[in-house]
Amino acid sequence: MTVLTVAEHRRGELRDVSLELLTAGRELADATGGELHTAVVGGDVEAFAERLDREGVDAIHTVDEGEEFNHDVYTQVVHQLADAVDADLLVVPNSVNGLDYAPAVASRLDWPLVTDVVDLSYDDELTATRELYGSKVETTIDVHADRAAVTVRPAEWPAAEGTGDATVDAFDADVDESAVRSTVTGFEEVGGGEVDITDADVLVSVGRGIEEEENLNLIFDLAEALDATVSASRPLIDNGWLAKDRQVGQSGKVVTPDVYIAIGISGAVQHVAGMKGSDTIVAINTDPNAPIFDIADYGIQDDLFEVVPALIEEFQ
Amino acid sequence: MKILVTVKEVADVDDEFEIDGLGIDDRYVTYDLNEWDDYAVEAAVQIQEAGEDVEVVAVTIGDTDTEDTIRQALAKGADRAVRVWDDALAAAGLLDPETKARLIAAVAAEEDPDLVLTGVQSADDGFGATGVTLAEHLGFEWAAVVNDLDLDREAGVAHVHRELEGGVEELTDVELPAVLTIQTGINEPRYASLRGIRQAQSKELAEYTLADLGLTAADIESPLEQTDLYEPESEGDATVFEGSAEETASELAGLLREKGVGS
């Protein structure tokens, strides 16, 4: 079958997931003896095409429409391109932007869509694996259709490597401007504040398990005892308990400290994306099945309200 | 103006649980309003409170057991609610975004809203695609993962921020009518007041079957079939410290000192 992946870029940078899609797409093309096509829409498409020309890519389609992502443009272009190359499978990043156009394209093509896929296989038909209930379980979904669209979770497949010999062509999309009813007016960096968690050698990071805002004192006491900086997972920022500049994760900061101590953090994939590069990861959590223990180097499976005071005591 | 806000009762699974077929054994599950939808309801109610003549209608897909959860939306300020359910839905397999969008689009065709607010995703299956699929069905404009919303009713435009990865927000103007998928943190969802909870009991909660919406069982057939459910193998090779809190804290302290922490 013909696999079509769509690259993602923002503010001049090709995002890593674009190369990961090529690996996922090549595997499926191989399983069916088909071709791998990839598309890049908007921005410096020639430069992006050069970077996308990795081993195993058969064709690259550049679409010179706009500088930045606009879902109305992407929806139209990707829809037309899927038709033009007679694609059987559309592979898009499971990113904020991917989820802003893939459902519309799938719906327009009348193809089923499976999102946030962590594994894909093909044996007469497509089978997608995804997680449920905050990564507590995995499920497999058989796709009973000849054609389908998937969005692929970042960092699940390795980036495609090597240099390819793909054909590169400029696809002349027919964008109906009257159907472009949203306008991107700019970007804003958020979370600029007094604390720079990306610069810390030791992070004491706190999550939902802290239960109450008042209990944060305990975490700040530990950070002081360890000469560390306090960071947090998303729920504490959503609650307004800590400022956005302390947020670790997909929508916050990516940190790589020497030591990362995760306290009362379950380890949702969005959080892990922001801290998995830490040298040493320590997790303190009551739930022995919490996904944080999958990436931790050291763990304590116990009540943080017992362990943290004892740990502070050790350093006084 | 009318705002349709989609809400879902979601399953929260205990730390320790057992799998029963293709689901979680009900003994280990508690049900509640989806966290993202709570923010969507709050966003709708805030628009209602700030403007004249705004009606907020909550819509859900779920059996009678989900009514308590839907009444939470009414208790927080939604004017009335619509619940879609049918024996055919109980018998159906996977309710994927396309199927859900089809059902909600049929409700929207009746209600004719100016704005639809959904949560970004549901906490249980986390497809994160129903809102945008719905927009496509309705021919509405849309924006996914909105964490700031400023509605200009006169101009018919929603000025939104979309929360991208890595601490970057995209500023976008979206023409109405539109579907916006609402991200957590956009506001502070209120707790329902006692008065709100009392009032919710007398607010209208309409029930629609497929036939009421002009749909048939064929409209909810999905090509997606869930075939397996299992606990993933732990990938971890963490050294777990055992013992009392004092003992584990002491071992951890030793490790941290080795790494040069706190010295």
Coordinates of C-alpha atoms in Angstrom, one line a residue:
Chain A
M1 CA 0.0 0.0 0.0
T2 CA 1.0 3.6 -0.4
V3 CA 1.8 5.3 2.8
L4 CA 1.7 9.1 3.0
T5 CA 3.2 10.9 6.0
V6 CA 3.0 14.6 6.7
A7 CA 5.9 16.4 8.2
E8 CA 5.5 19.0 11.0
H9 CA 7.4 22.2 11.3
R10 CA 7.1 25.4 13.4
R11 CA 8.9 28.7 13.1
G12 CA 11.4 27.4 10.6
E13 CA 12.3 24.2 12.4
L14 CA 11.4 20.7 11.2
R15 CA 10.1 18.9 14.2
D16 CA 11.7 15.5 15.1
V17 CA 8.5 13.6 14.9
S18 CA 8.5 14.2 11.1
L19 CA 11.5 11.8 10.8
E20 CA 9.9 9.3 13.2
L21 CA 6.8 9.1 11.0
L22 CA 9.1 8.0 8.1
T23 CA 10.2 5.0 10.2
A24 CA 6.7 4.0 11.1
G25 CA 5.6 4.6 7.5
R26 CA 8.4 2.6 6.0
E27 CA 7.6 -0.4 8.2
L28 CA 4.1 -0.5 6.9
A29 CA 5.1 0.1 3.3
D30 CA 7.5 -2.8 3.7
A31 CA 4.9 -5.0 5.2
T32 CA 2.7 -4.5 2.1
G33 CA 5.4 -4.0 -0.6
G34 CA 4.3 -0.5 -1.1
E35 CA 5.7 3.0 -1.4
L36 CA 6.4 5.7 1.2
H37 CA 5.5 9.2 0.4
T38 CA 6.0 12.2 2.6
A39 CA 4.7 15.7 2.3
V40 CA 5.8 19.0 3.7
V41 CA 3.3 22.0 3.6
G42 CA 4.4 25.6 4.0
G43 CA 7.7 27.2 5.2
D44 CA 11.0 26.7 3.4
V45 CA 9.8 23.5 1.8
E46 CA 13.0 22.9 -0.2
A47 CA 15.2 22.9 2.9
F48 CA 12.7 20.7 4.7
A49 CA 12.6 18.3 1.7
E50 CA 16.3 17.9 1.9
R51 CA 16.1 16.9 5.6
L52 CA 13.2 14.5 4.8
D53 CA 15.2 12.6 2.2
R54 CA 16.1 9.7 4.4
E55 CA 16.7 6.1 3.6
G56 CA 13.4 4.4 2.5
V57 CA 11.5 7.4 1.3
D58 CA 10.3 7.0 -2.2
A59 CA 8.7 10.4 -2.9
I60 CA 8.6 13.9 -1.3
H61 CA 5.9 16.3 -2.1
T62 CA 6.5 19.9 -1.3
V63 CA 3.5 22.3 -1.1
D64 CA 4.5 25.9 -1.0
E65 CA 1.5 27.3 0.9
G66 CA 2.1 29.9 3.6
E67 CA 4.9 30.1 6.3
E68 CA 3.3 28.5 9.3
F69 CA 0.7 25.9 10.0
N70 CA -2.9 26.7 9.3
H71 CA -5.4 23.9 9.7
D72 CA -7.7 25.1 6.9
V73 CA -4.9 25.0 4.4
Y74 CA -3.4 21.8 5.7
T75 CA -6.9 20.1 5.6
Q76 CA -7.4 21.0 2.0
V77 CA -3.9 20.2 0.8
V78 CA -3.5 16.9 2.6
H79 CA -6.9 15.8 1.4
Q80 CA -6.0 16.6 -2.2
L81 CA -2.6 15.0 -1.9
A82 CA -4.0 11.8 -0.4
D83 CA -6.2 11.6 -3.5
A84 CA -3.5 12.5 -5.9
V85 CA -1.0 9.9 -4.7
D86 CA -3.8 7.4 -4.2
A87 CA -2.7 6.9 -0.6
D88 CA -4.0 4.0 1.5
L89 CA -2.7 5.1 4.8
L90 CA -2.2 8.6 6.1
V91 CA 0.3 9.0 9.0
V92 CA 0.3 12.3 10.9
P93 CA 2.0 13.3 14.2
N94 CA -0.2 13.0 17.3
S95 CA 0.7 16.6 18.1
V96 CA -1.4 19.7 18.9
N97 CA -1.3 20.6 15.3
G98 CA -1.7 17.1 14.0
L99 CA -4.9 16.8 16.0
D100 CA -6.0 20.1 14.6
Y101 CA -6.3 18.8 11.0
A102 CA -6.0 15.0 10.8
P103 CA -9.6 14.4 12.1
A104 CA -10.9 16.8 9.5
V105 CA -8.9 15.2 6.7
A106 CA -10.0 11.7 7.8
S107 CA -13.6 12.8 7.9
R108 CA -13.4 14.4 4.5
L109 CA -11.9 11.3 3.0
D110 CA -14.4 9.1 4.9
W111 CA -11.5 7.1 6.3
P112 CA -11.4 5.8 9.9
L113 CA -9.0 7.5 12.2
V114 CA -7.0 6.1 15.1
T115 CA -5.2 8.6 17.2
D116 CA -2.2 8.5 19.6
V117 CA -1.0 5.2 18.2
V118 CA 2.1 3.6 19.9
D119 CA 2.4 0.6 17.6
L120 CA 1.2 -0.4 14.2
S121 CA 1.2 -3.7 12.3
Y122 CA -0.3 -5.0 9.1
D123 CA -1.5 -8.5 8.4
D124 CA -4.3 -8.4 5.8
E125 CA -5.5 -5.3 7.7
L126 CA -4.1 -2.6 9.9
T127 CA -3.9 -3.1 13.6
A128 CA -3.1 -0.1 15.8
T129 CA -2.1 -0.2 19.5
R130 CA -2.9 2.6 21.8
E131 CA -3.1 3.3 25.5
L132 CA -6.2 3.8 27.7
Y133 CA -6.9 5.2 31.1
G134 CA -3.7 7.3 31.4
S135 CA -1.4 4.5 30.2
K136 CA -2.8 1.9 32.7
V137 CA -3.7 -0.5 29.9
E138 CA -3.1 -1.0 26.2
T139 CA -5.6 -1.9 23.6
T140 CA -5.4 -3.2 20.1
I141 CA -7.8 -1.9 17.4
D142 CA -8.3 -3.7 14.1
V143 CA -9.2 -1.4 11.3
H144 CA -11.7 -3.0 9.0
A145 CA -11.3 -0.6 6.1
D146 CA -9.1 -0.5 3.0
R147 CA -7.8 3.0 3.8
A148 CA -7.2 4.7 7.1
A149 CA -5.6 7.6 8.9
V150 CA -3.5 7.4 12.1
T151 CA -1.8 9.9 14.3
V152 CA 1.4 8.6 15.8
R153 CA 2.7 9.4 19.3
P154 CA 6.0 11.2 19.2
A155 CA 9.2 9.4 20.4
E156 CA 7.7 5.9 19.9
W157 CA 9.6 5.2 16.7
P158 CA 13.2 6.1 16.1
A159 CA 14.0 8.8 13.5
A160 CA 14.7 7.6 10.0
E161 CA 18.4 7.9 9.2
G162 CA 20.7 7.8 6.2
T163 CA 20.4 9.6 2.9
G164 CA 17.6 8.6 0.5
D165 CA 17.1 9.1 -3.2
A166 CA 13.5 10.2 -3.1
T167 CA 11.9 12.0 -6.0
V168 CA 11.0 15.6 -5.0
D169 CA 8.1 17.3 -6.7
A170 CA 6.1 20.5 -6.0
F171 CA 2.5 19.6 -5.6
D172 CA 0.2 22.3 -6.9
A173 CA -2.6 22.4 -4.4
D174 CA -5.8 24.2 -5.1
V175 CA -6.5 26.0 -1.9
D176 CA -10.0 27.6 -1.6
E177 CA -9.2 30.8 0.3
S178 CA -12.9 31.3 1.2
A179 CA -12.7 28.1 3.2
V180 CA -9.8 29.5 5.3
R181 CA -11.7 31.0 8.2
S182 CA -9.0 31.1 10.8
T183 CA -6.0 33.3 10.9
V184 CA -2.8 32.7 12.9
T185 CA -1.8 36.2 14.1
G186 CA 1.3 35.3 16.1
F187 CA 3.1 33.2 18.7
E188 CA 3.7 33.8 22.4
E189 CA 6.4 32.2 24.5
V190 CA 4.9 31.4 27.9
G191 CA 6.4 30.5 31.2
G192 CA 9.1 33.1 31.2
G193 CA 9.6 33.8 34.9
E194 CA 12.0 34.0 37.7
V195 CA 12.7 30.3 37.9
D196 CA 14.7 28.6 35.2
I197 CA 14.1 24.9 35.8
T198 CA 16.1 23.9 32.7
D199 CA 19.2 25.2 34.4
A200 CA 18.9 23.2 37.6
D201 CA 21.2 20.3 38.5
V202 CA 18.7 18.8 40.8
L203 CA 15.0 19.1 40.5
V204 CA 12.4 18.2 43.1
S205 CA 9.3 17.7 41.0
V206 CA 5.9 17.4 42.5
G207 CA 2.5 16.2 41.1
R208 CA -1.1 15.6 42.0
G209 CA -0.1 13.2 44.8
I210 CA 0.6 16.3 47.0
E211 CA -3.2 16.6 47.3
E212 CA -3.4 20.1 48.8
E213 CA -1.7 23.4 48.1
E214 CA -0.6 23.8 51.7
N215 CA 1.3 20.6 51.4
L216 CA 3.7 22.2 48.9
N217 CA 5.7 23.5 51.9
L218 CA 7.0 20.0 52.4
I219 CA 8.3 20.0 48.8
F220 CA 10.0 23.4 49.2
D221 CA 11.5 22.3 52.5
L222 CA 13.0 19.2 50.7
A223 CA 14.3 21.4 47.9
E224 CA 16.0 23.7 50.3
A225 CA 17.6 20.7 52.2
L226 CA 18.9 19.3 48.9
D227 CA 19.8 22.7 47.4
A228 CA 17.4 21.8 44.6
T229 CA 14.8 23.6 42.5
V230 CA 11.1 22.9 42.6
S231 CA 9.4 21.9 39.4
A232 CA 5.9 20.3 38.9
S233 CA 3.6 18.4 36.6
R234 CA 0.7 19.9 34.8
P235 CA -2.2 19.6 37.3
L236 CA -0.4 21.9 39.8
I237 CA 0.0 24.6 37.2
D238 CA -3.6 24.2 36.0
N239 CA -4.7 24.6 39.7
G240 CA -2.7 27.8 39.9
W241 CA -0.6 26.4 42.8
L242 CA 2.6 27.0 41.0
A243 CA 3.6 29.3 38.1
K244 CA 3.9 28.0 34.6
D245 CA 7.7 28.5 34.5
R246 CA 7.9 25.4 36.8
Q247 CA 6.0 23.1 34.5
V248 CA 7.8 20.0 33.2
G249 CA 6.4 18.2 30.2
Q250 CA 5.2 18.4 26.6
S251 CA 3.5 21.8 27.0
G252 CA 6.0 23.0 29.6
K253 CA 9.8 22.7 29.7
V254 CA 12.0 19.9 28.7
V255 CA 14.6 19.4 31.5
T256 CA 17.7 17.3 31.7
P257 CA 19.1 17.6 35.3
D258 CA 21.6 15.4 36.9
V259 CA 19.0 14.2 39.4
Y260 CA 15.2 14.4 38.9
I261 CA 13.1 13.4 42.0
A262 CA 9.5 12.8 41.0
I263 CA 7.2 13.0 44.0
G264 CA 3.5 12.0 43.7
I265 CA 3.8 12.1 39.9
S266 CA 2.2 9.2 38.0
G267 CA 4.3 9.7 34.9
A268 CA 1.8 10.5 32.1
V269 CA 3.3 10.4 28.7
Q270 CA 3.1 14.2 28.4
H271 CA 5.1 14.6 31.6
V272 CA 7.7 11.9 30.7
A273 CA 8.3 13.7 27.4
G274 CA 9.7 16.6 29.4
M275 CA 12.1 14.8 31.8
K276 CA 13.1 11.4 30.4
G277 CA 16.5 12.8 29.5
S278 CA 17.5 13.3 33.1
D279 CA 20.6 11.5 34.2
T280 CA 19.2 9.9 37.3
I281 CA 15.4 9.6 37.9
V282 CA 14.0 8.9 41.4
A283 CA 10.3 8.3 41.8
I284 CA 8.3 8.4 45.1
N285 CA 4.8 7.2 44.6
T286 CA 2.2 5.0 46.4
D287 CA 1.1 3.3 43.2
P288 CA 3.6 0.5 42.3
N289 CA 2.0 0.4 38.8
A290 CA 2.5 4.1 38.1
P291 CA 4.2 4.5 34.7
I292 CA 6.8 6.8 36.3
F293 CA 8.5 3.6 37.6
D294 CA 9.0 2.4 34.0
I295 CA 11.5 5.2 33.5
A296 CA 12.8 5.7 37.0
D297 CA 16.3 4.5 38.0
Y298 CA 15.3 4.3 41.7
G299 CA 12.0 4.1 43.3
I300 CA 10.2 4.2 46.6
Q301 CA 6.7 2.8 46.6
D302 CA 5.4 4.5 49.6
D303 CA 3.4 7.4 50.9
L304 CA 5.2 10.7 50.1
F305 CA 4.0 12.2 53.4
E306 CA 6.0 9.6 55.2
V307 CA 9.0 9.5 53.0
V308 CA 9.6 13.1 52.3
P309 CA 9.8 14.2 56.0
A310 CA 12.2 11.4 56.7
L311 CA 14.3 12.4 53.7
I312 CA 14.4 16.0 54.9
E313 CA 15.5 14.7 58.3
E314 CA 18.4 12.9 56.6
F315 CA 19.8 16.1 55.3
Q316 CA 19.5 18.2 58.4
Chain B
M1 CA -26.4 33.2 21.2
K2 CA -26.4 29.5 21.9
I3 CA -23.4 27.5 23.2
L4 CA -23.4 23.7 23.0
V5 CA -21.0 22.1 25.4
T6 CA -20.2 18.4 25.1
V7 CA -19.7 16.5 28.3
K8 CA -18.7 12.9 29.0
E9 CA -18.8 10.7 32.0
V10 CA -15.4 9.0 32.2
A11 CA -14.1 6.0 34.0
D12 CA -11.3 6.5 36.5
V13 CA -9.5 3.2 37.2
D14 CA -8.0 2.4 40.6
D15 CA -4.3 1.9 41.1
E16 CA -4.9 -1.8 41.5
F17 CA -7.4 -3.3 39.0
E18 CA -8.5 -6.3 37.1
I19 CA -9.3 -6.6 33.4
D20 CA -12.6 -8.1 32.4
G21 CA -12.7 -9.0 28.7
L22 CA -12.2 -5.8 26.8
G23 CA -12.8 -3.5 29.7
I24 CA -11.9 -2.9 33.3
D25 CA -13.7 -4.9 36.0
D26 CA -16.4 -2.5 37.3
R27 CA -15.3 -3.0 40.9
Y28 CA -12.2 -0.9 40.2
V29 CA -13.8 1.9 38.4
T30 CA -15.3 5.2 39.6
Y31 CA -17.2 7.5 37.2
D32 CA -17.0 11.3 37.0
L33 CA -17.3 14.2 34.7
N34 CA -14.3 14.3 32.3
E35 CA -11.8 16.8 33.6
W36 CA -11.4 18.6 30.2
D37 CA -15.2 19.0 29.9
D38 CA -15.3 20.6 33.3
Y39 CA -13.2 23.4 31.9
A40 CA -15.4 23.6 28.8
V41 CA -18.5 23.9 30.9
E42 CA -16.8 26.7 32.9
A43 CA -15.8 28.5 29.7
A44 CA -19.4 28.3 28.5
V45 CA -20.9 29.5 31.7
Q46 CA -18.4 32.4 31.9
I47 CA -19.5 33.6 28.4
Q48 CA -23.1 33.3 29.6
E49 CA -22.5 35.4 32.7
A50 CA -20.6 38.0 30.8
G51 CA -23.1 38.5 28.0
E52 CA -26.8 39.1 27.3
D53 CA -29.0 36.3 26.1
V54 CA -26.7 33.4 26.1
E55 CA -28.1 29.9 26.4
V56 CA -25.8 27.0 27.4
V57 CA -26.9 23.5 26.4
A58 CA -24.9 20.5 27.6
V59 CA -24.9 17.4 25.5
T60 CA -23.7 13.9 26.3
I61 CA -23.8 10.4 25.0
G62 CA -24.5 7.9 27.8
D63 CA -27.0 5.6 29.5
T64 CA -29.3 6.6 32.4
D65 CA -26.4 6.0 34.8
T66 CA -24.6 9.0 33.5
E67 CA -27.4 11.4 34.5
D68 CA -25.8 12.3 37.8
T69 CA -22.6 13.3 36.0
I70 CA -24.5 15.4 33.4
R71 CA -26.4 17.1 36.2
Q72 CA -23.0 18.4 37.4
A73 CA -23.0 20.6 34.2
L74 CA -26.5 21.8 35.0
A75 CA -25.5 22.5 38.6
K76 CA -22.6 24.6 37.4
G77 CA -24.8 26.8 35.2
A78 CA -25.8 25.1 32.0
D79 CA -29.4 25.9 31.2
R80 CA -30.5 22.5 30.0
A81 CA -29.1 19.2 28.8
V82 CA -29.5 16.6 26.1
R83 CA -28.6 13.0 26.6
V84 CA -28.3 10.7 23.6
W85 CA -28.7 7.0 24.2
D86 CA -30.1 4.0 22.5
D87 CA -30.1 0.2 22.9
A88 CA -28.2 0.1 19.7
L89 CA -25.4 2.2 21.3
A90 CA -25.2 -0.2 24.2
A91 CA -24.7 -3.1 21.8
A92 CA -22.3 -1.2 19.6
G93 CA -18.5 -1.8 19.9
L94 CA -16.1 1.1 20.0
L95 CA -17.6 4.6 20.1
D96 CA -14.9 6.3 18.0
P97 CA -14.7 10.0 17.3
E98 CA -16.5 9.7 14.0
T99 CA -19.4 7.9 15.6
K100 CA -19.6 10.4 18.4
A101 CA -19.3 13.3 16.1
R102 CA -22.2 11.9 14.0
L103 CA -24.5 11.7 17.0
I104 CA -23.6 15.1 18.4
A105 CA -23.9 16.7 14.9
A106 CA -27.4 15.4 14.8
V107 CA -28.1 17.2 18.1
A108 CA -26.4 20.3 16.8
A109 CA -28.6 20.2 13.7
E110 CA -31.6 20.6 16.0
E111 CA -30.0 23.1 18.4
D112 CA -28.3 25.3 15.8
P113 CA -25.6 26.6 18.1
D114 CA -23.2 29.5 17.4
L115 CA -20.4 28.0 19.4
V116 CA -19.6 24.4 20.4
L117 CA -17.1 23.8 23.3
T118 CA -15.7 20.4 23.9
G119 CA -12.9 19.1 26.1
V120 CA -9.5 18.5 24.3
Q121 CA -9.9 14.8 25.0
S122 CA -11.5 12.4 27.4
A123 CA -9.5 11.0 30.3
D124 CA -10.4 7.4 29.5
D125 CA -9.9 6.7 25.8
G126 CA -8.1 9.9 24.9
F127 CA -8.8 10.0 21.2
G128 CA -8.6 13.8 21.2
A129 CA -10.4 14.0 17.9
T130 CA -14.1 14.3 18.5
G131 CA -14.3 18.1 18.5
V132 CA -12.5 18.6 15.2
T133 CA -14.4 15.7 13.6
L134 CA -17.6 17.4 14.8
A135 CA -16.6 20.7 13.3
E136 CA -16.1 19.0 9.9
H137 CA -19.5 17.4 10.1
L138 CA -21.2 20.7 10.9
G139 CA -19.2 22.8 8.4
F140 CA -18.0 24.9 11.3
E141 CA -14.6 26.5 11.8
W142 CA -12.6 25.1 14.7
A143 CA -9.5 25.3 16.9
A144 CA -8.0 22.5 18.9
V145 CA -6.3 22.8 22.3
V146 CA -7.5 26.2 23.3
N147 CA -6.2 27.6 26.5
D148 CA -7.3 31.2 26.2
L149 CA -10.6 32.4 24.7
D150 CA -11.8 35.9 24.0
L151 CA -15.1 36.0 22.2
D152 CA -16.1 39.0 20.1
R153 CA -19.7 38.3 19.5
E154 CA -20.3 41.4 17.3
A155 CA -17.5 40.6 15.0
G156 CA -18.3 36.9 15.1
V157 CA -14.8 36.0 15.9
A158 CA -13.2 34.0 18.7
H159 CA -9.7 35.2 19.6
V160 CA -8.0 32.1 21.0
H161 CA -4.6 30.8 22.1
R162 CA -3.8 27.3 21.1
E163 CA -1.4 25.6 23.5
L164 CA 1.4 24.1 21.3
E165 CA 4.2 21.9 22.7
G166 CA 7.2 23.4 24.5
G167 CA 5.7 26.4 26.1
V168 CA 4.6 28.1 22.9
E169 CA 1.1 29.4 22.3
E170 CA -0.4 30.1 18.8
L171 CA -2.6 33.2 18.6
T172 CA -5.5 32.5 16.2
D173 CA -8.7 34.3 15.1
V174 CA -11.4 31.8 14.4
E175 CA -14.6 32.8 12.6
L176 CA -17.9 31.7 14.2
P177 CA -19.7 29.4 14.1
A178 CA -16.9 27.3 15.5
V179 CA -16.0 24.3 17.6
L180 CA -13.3 24.9 20.2
T181 CA -11.6 22.1 22.1
I182 CA -10.8 23.4 25.5
Q183 CA -7.6 22.6 27.4
T184 CA -7.3 22.3 31.2
G185 CA -6.0 25.4 32.9
I186 CA -8.0 27.8 30.7
N187 CA -10.0 28.8 33.8
E188 CA -10.8 27.8 37.3
P189 CA -13.8 25.4 37.1
R190 CA -16.3 26.3 39.9
Y191 CA -17.7 23.9 42.4
A192 CA -21.4 23.6 42.1
S193 CA -23.2 25.5 44.8
L194 CA -25.9 23.8 46.9
R195 CA -28.4 26.1 45.2
G196 CA -27.0 25.1 41.8
I197 CA -27.3 21.5 42.7
R198 CA -30.9 22.0 43.8
Q199 CA -31.8 23.9 40.6
A200 CA -30.2 21.3 38.5
Q201 CA -32.8 18.8 39.6
S202 CA -35.5 20.8 37.9
K203 CA -33.7 21.7 34.7
E204 CA -34.7 20.0 31.5
L205 CA -32.7 16.9 30.6
A206 CA -34.0 15.7 27.3
E207 CA -33.4 12.2 26.0
Y208 CA -32.9 11.4 22.4
T209 CA -32.7 7.9 20.7
L210 CA -31.2 7.4 17.3
A211 CA -34.6 7.5 15.8
D212 CA -35.3 10.8 17.5
L213 CA -32.2 12.2 15.7
G214 CA -33.2 10.7 12.4
L215 CA -30.4 8.1 12.6
T216 CA -30.3 4.4 12.3
A217 CA -28.1 1.6 13.7
A218 CA -26.1 1.8 10.4
D219 CA -25.0 5.3 11.3
I220 CA -23.1 4.1 14.4
E221 CA -21.3 1.2 12.8
S222 CA -17.6 1.8 13.1
P223 CA -14.9 0.1 11.0
L224 CA -12.8 0.1 14.2
E225 CA -12.9 -3.0 16.4
Q226 CA -11.2 -3.3 19.7
T227 CA -9.7 -6.7 19.8
D228 CA -7.6 -6.9 23.0
L229 CA -7.0 -5.1 26.3
Y230 CA -4.0 -5.9 28.5
E231 CA -1.6 -4.4 31.0
P232 CA 1.6 -3.4 29.3
E233 CA 4.7 -5.1 30.4
S234 CA 6.6 -2.9 32.8
E235 CA 9.6 -1.6 30.9
G236 CA 11.1 -0.4 34.1
D237 CA 14.3 -1.7 35.7
A238 CA 14.2 0.7 38.6
T239 CA 15.9 -0.3 41.8
V240 CA 13.1 -0.1 44.4
F241 CA 14.1 0.6 48.0
E242 CA 12.2 -1.6 50.4
G243 CA 11.3 -1.1 54.0
S244 CA 9.8 1.6 56.3
A245 CA 9.8 5.2 55.2
E246 CA 12.8 5.8 57.5
E247 CA 14.7 3.0 55.9
T248 CA 13.9 3.9 52.3
A249 CA 14.6 7.6 52.9
S250 CA 17.9 6.7 54.4
E251 CA 18.9 4.6 51.4
L252 CA 17.8 7.3 49.0
A253 CA 19.7 9.9 51.0
G254 CA 22.8 7.7 50.6
L255 CA 22.3 7.5 46.9
L256 CA 21.7 11.3 46.6
R257 CA 24.9 12.1 48.6
E258 CA 26.8 9.7 46.3
K259 CA 25.5 11.9 43.4
G260 CA 26.7 15.0 45.2
V261 CA 23.3 16.2 46.1
G262 CA 22.8 18.4 49.2
S263 CA 26.5 18.7 49.9

